[in-house]
XYZ file of C-alpha atoms in Angstrom:
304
model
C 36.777 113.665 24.419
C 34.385 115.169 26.607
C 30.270 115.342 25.240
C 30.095 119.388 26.192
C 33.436 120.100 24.112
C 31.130 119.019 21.113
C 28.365 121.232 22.259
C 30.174 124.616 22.701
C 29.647 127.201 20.127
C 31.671 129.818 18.943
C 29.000 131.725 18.608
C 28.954 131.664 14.969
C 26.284 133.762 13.192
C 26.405 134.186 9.673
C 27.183 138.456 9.473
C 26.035 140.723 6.924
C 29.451 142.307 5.655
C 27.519 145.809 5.185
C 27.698 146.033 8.905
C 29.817 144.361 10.420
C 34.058 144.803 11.194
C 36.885 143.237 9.163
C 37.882 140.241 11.048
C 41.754 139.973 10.918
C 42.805 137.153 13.559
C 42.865 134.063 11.755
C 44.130 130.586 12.496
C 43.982 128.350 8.850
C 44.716 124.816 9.853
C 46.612 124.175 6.226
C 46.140 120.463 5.056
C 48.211 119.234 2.800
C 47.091 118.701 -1.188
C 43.579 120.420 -0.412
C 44.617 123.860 -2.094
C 45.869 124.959 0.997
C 48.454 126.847 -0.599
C 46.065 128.530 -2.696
C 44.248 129.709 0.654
C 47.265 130.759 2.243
C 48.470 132.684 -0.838
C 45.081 134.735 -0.223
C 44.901 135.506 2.820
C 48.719 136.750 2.876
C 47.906 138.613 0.877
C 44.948 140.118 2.741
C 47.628 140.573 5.851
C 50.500 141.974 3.603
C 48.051 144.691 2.203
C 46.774 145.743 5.377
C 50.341 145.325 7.616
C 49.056 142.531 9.782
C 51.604 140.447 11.553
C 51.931 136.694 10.353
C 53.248 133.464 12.200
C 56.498 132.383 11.454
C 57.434 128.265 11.997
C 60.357 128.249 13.915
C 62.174 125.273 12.877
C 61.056 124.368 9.214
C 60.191 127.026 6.264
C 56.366 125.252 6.202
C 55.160 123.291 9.437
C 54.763 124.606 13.056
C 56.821 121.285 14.137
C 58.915 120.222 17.158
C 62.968 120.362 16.794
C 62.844 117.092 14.871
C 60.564 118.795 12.514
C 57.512 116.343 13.027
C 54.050 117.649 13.426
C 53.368 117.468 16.753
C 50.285 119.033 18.713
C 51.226 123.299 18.256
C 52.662 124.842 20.691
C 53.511 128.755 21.104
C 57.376 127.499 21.270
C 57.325 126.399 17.584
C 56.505 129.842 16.885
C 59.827 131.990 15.676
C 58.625 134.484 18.379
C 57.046 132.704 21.031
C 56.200 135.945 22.783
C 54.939 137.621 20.290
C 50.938 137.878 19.256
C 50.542 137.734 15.473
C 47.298 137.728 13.511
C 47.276 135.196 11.845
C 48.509 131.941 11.723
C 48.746 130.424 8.224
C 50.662 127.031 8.063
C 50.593 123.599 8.103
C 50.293 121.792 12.027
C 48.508 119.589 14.673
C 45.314 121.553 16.058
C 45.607 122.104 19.943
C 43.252 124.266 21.039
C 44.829 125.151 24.313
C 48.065 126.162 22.917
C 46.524 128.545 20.297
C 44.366 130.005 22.924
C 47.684 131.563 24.498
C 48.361 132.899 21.080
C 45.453 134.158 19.813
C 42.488 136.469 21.360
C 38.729 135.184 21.683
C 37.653 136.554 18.789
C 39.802 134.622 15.800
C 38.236 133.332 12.919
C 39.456 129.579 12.845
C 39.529 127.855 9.468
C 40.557 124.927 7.333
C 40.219 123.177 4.192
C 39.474 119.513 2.979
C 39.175 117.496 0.011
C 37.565 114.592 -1.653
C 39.783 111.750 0.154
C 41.046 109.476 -2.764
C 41.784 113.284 -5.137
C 43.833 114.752 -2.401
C 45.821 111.025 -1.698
C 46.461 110.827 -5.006
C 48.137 114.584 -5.088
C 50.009 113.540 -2.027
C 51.331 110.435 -3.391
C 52.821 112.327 -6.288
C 53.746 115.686 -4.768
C 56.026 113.124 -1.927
C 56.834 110.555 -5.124
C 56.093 107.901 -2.664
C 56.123 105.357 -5.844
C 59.805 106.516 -6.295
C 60.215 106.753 -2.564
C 58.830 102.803 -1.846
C 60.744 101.896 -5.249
C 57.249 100.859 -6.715
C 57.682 99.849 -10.192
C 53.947 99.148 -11.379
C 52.213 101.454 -13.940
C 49.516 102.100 -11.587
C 51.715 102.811 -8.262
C 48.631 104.088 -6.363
C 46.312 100.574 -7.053
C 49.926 98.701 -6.263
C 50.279 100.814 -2.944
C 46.585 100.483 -1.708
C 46.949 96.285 -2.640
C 50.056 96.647 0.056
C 49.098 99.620 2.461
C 50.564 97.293 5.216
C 54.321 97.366 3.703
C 54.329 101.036 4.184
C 53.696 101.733 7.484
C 55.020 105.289 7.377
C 51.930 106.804 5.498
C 48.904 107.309 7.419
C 45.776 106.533 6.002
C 43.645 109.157 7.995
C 46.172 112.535 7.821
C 42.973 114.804 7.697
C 42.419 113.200 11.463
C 46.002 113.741 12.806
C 46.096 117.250 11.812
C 42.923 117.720 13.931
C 44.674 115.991 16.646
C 43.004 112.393 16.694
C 45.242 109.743 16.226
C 43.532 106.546 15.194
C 40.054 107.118 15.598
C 37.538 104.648 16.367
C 34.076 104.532 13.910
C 32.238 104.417 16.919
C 33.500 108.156 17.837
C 33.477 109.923 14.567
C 30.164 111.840 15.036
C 31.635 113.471 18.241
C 35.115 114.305 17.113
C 32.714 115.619 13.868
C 30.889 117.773 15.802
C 33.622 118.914 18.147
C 35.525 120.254 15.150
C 32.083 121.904 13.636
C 32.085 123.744 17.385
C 35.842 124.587 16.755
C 36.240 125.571 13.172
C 33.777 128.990 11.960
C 34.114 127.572 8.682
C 35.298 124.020 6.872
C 36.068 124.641 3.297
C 35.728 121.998 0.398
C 38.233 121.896 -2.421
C 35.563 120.291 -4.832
C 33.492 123.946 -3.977
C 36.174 126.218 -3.558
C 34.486 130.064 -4.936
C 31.780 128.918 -2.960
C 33.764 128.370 0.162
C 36.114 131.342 -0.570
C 33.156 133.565 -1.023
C 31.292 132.071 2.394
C 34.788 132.666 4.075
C 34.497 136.685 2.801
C 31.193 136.884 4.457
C 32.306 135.381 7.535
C 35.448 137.640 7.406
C 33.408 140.998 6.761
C 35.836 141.099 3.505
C 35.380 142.075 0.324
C 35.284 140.138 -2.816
C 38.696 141.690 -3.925
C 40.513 140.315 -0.748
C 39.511 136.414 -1.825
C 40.917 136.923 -5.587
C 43.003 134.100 -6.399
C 44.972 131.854 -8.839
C 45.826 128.416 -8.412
C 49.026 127.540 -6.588
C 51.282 123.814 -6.588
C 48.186 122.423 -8.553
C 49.821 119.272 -9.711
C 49.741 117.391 -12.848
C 50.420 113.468 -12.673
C 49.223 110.999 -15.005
C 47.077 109.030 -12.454
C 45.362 112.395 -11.711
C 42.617 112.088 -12.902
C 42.515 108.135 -12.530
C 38.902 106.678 -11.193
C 38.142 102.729 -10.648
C 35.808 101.700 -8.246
C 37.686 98.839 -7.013
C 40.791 101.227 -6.246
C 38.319 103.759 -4.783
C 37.080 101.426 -2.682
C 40.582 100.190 -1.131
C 41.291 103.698 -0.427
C 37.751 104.168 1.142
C 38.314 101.083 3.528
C 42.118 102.140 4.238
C 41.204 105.487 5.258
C 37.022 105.459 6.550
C 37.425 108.762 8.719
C 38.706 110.940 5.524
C 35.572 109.970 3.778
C 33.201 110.648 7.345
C 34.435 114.000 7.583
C 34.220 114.990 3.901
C 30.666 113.705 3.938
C 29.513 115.605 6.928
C 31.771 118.762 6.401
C 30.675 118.985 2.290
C 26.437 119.097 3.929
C 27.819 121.925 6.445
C 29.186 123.935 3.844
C 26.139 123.204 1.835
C 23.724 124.255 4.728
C 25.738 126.752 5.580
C 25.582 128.582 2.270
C 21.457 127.624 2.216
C 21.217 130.378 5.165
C 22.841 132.578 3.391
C 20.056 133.615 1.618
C 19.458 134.832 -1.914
C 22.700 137.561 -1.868
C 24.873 134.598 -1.934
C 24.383 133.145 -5.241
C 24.636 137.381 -6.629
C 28.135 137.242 -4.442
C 29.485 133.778 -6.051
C 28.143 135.204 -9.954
C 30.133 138.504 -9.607
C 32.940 136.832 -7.667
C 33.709 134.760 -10.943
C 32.869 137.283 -13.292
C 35.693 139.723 -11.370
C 37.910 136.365 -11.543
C 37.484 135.914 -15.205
C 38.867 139.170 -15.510
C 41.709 138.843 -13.515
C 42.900 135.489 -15.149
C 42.872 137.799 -18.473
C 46.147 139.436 -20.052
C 46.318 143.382 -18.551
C 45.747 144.792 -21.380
C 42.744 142.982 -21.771
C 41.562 143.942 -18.232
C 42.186 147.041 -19.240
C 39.200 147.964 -21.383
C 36.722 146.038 -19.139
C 34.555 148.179 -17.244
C 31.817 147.863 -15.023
C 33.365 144.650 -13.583
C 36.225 146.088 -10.743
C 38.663 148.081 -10.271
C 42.581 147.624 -10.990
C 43.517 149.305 -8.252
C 41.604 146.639 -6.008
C 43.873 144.066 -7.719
C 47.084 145.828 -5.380
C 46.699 142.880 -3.097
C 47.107 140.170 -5.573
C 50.890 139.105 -4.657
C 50.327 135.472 -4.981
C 52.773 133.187 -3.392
């Protein structure tokens, strides 16, 4: 990878939404088992209320994937309507920055979402069964995987890499793939933070609060979920080393990011969970609150 791919900028400037355009080209590079879903089921939303055209995958309900339905590096033909130029693009593939190019105009917000490495392995494990899937018998299938990584070769330990597009990445290149995604992404959100990423996504977007409602979607419950030993962690850590890189550097830029901000942000976050504490109510309880929002602000809450 070239040096001066890392140093480009997208000319990202942190806008004040009282002036400043809704942005409504969007490419969300959906992980899997980071609340993805939950992201996705927001900003369809956001295109559903306001008519916007969405990217269909062409050959499987969820991935933009070749004919054999493996993620391969996007391409417009993976698209149901290769011709066509949508607004946003909202599921699960392999980043290629050429290909969306042809797709998308200069000005889309690009944006993904990561989590704490050994938290979103663990969802993965049990969303895909792989203890059922290897036949693993033991009571704790995830230490008894990580003890024999090697007998399962078709599980990658670095997904969060492949779906940027780097296969196998060497230690000694992390910091430049690093900051060639940080010159590629406006904005890298962190499950472990996610109001604060969802509200520093509305003020990159020009949105409102309203638009970045949510409630939780596929959140899984498994009985190793909320499992922690530091032996285990560390297995996972030395099985998968650029997971753990990339959450490191991409949980400081979401922290600095939010630092320049300013002051407004922390009154945006309080009355962004106040207006969610509302919403997670009964109706008729939302009902008699005032002062807080607006039901009719709540038409673009179609969670899927």
């Amino acid at each position: 990878m070239p040096t001066a791919l890392a140093n480009q900028d997208k000319g990202k400037v942190a806008p004040s939404t009282d002036n400043c355009a809704e942005k409504q080209h969007i490419v969300f590079l959906k992980m899997h088992k980071c609340a993805s879903s939950t992201v996705k089921g927001i900003l369809k939303s956001y295109a559903k209320l306001h008519r916007l055209a969405i990217a269909s995958p062409k050959y499987f309900r969820y991935d933009f994937c070749n004919k054999r339905c493996i993620l391969a590096p996007f391409q417009k033909e993976f698209m149901e309507f290769p011709n066509s130029h949508p607004n946003m693009l909202l599921d699960h593939m392999v980043y290629n920055e050429r290909a969306l190019k042809e797709v998308f105009p200069h000005d889309t917000f690009y944006v993904t979402i990561i989590r704490e490495p050994f938290a979103a392995f663990k969802s993965y494990f049990a969303f895909f069964q792989l203890d059922k899937l290897h036949k693993i018998k033991s009571r704790n299938p995830v230490k008894y995987f990580l003890e024999h990584h090697d007998n399962y070769k078709t599980v990658s330990n670095d997904a969060f890499a492949k779906q940027f597009g780097f296969h196998n990445p060497q230690k000694k290149d992390f910091s430049n793939i690093f900051r060639y995604i940080d010159s590629k992404f406006h904005l890298v959100m962190i499950t472990e933070y996610f109001d604060e990423s969802l509200v520093l996504m509305k003020r990159h977007l020009c949105w409102k609060l309203e638009d970045v409602l949510y409630t939780a979607i596929n959140a899984g419950r498994y009985s190793y979920k909320y499992f922690q030993d530091e032996s285990v962690n560390r297995m996972h850590r030395n099985w998968s080393p650029f997971s753990y890189a990339l959450y490191d550097y991409f949980n400081k830029t979401l922290w600095r990011k939010i630092q320049e901000e300013g002051e407004s942000f922390s009154q945006d976050l309080h009355r962004f969970r106040s207006m969610l504490k509302v919403v997670r109510k009964p109706i008729s309880t939302v009902e008699t609150k005032e002062n807080v929002c607006n039901l009719s602000n709540f038409v673009n809450l179609n969670f899927y």
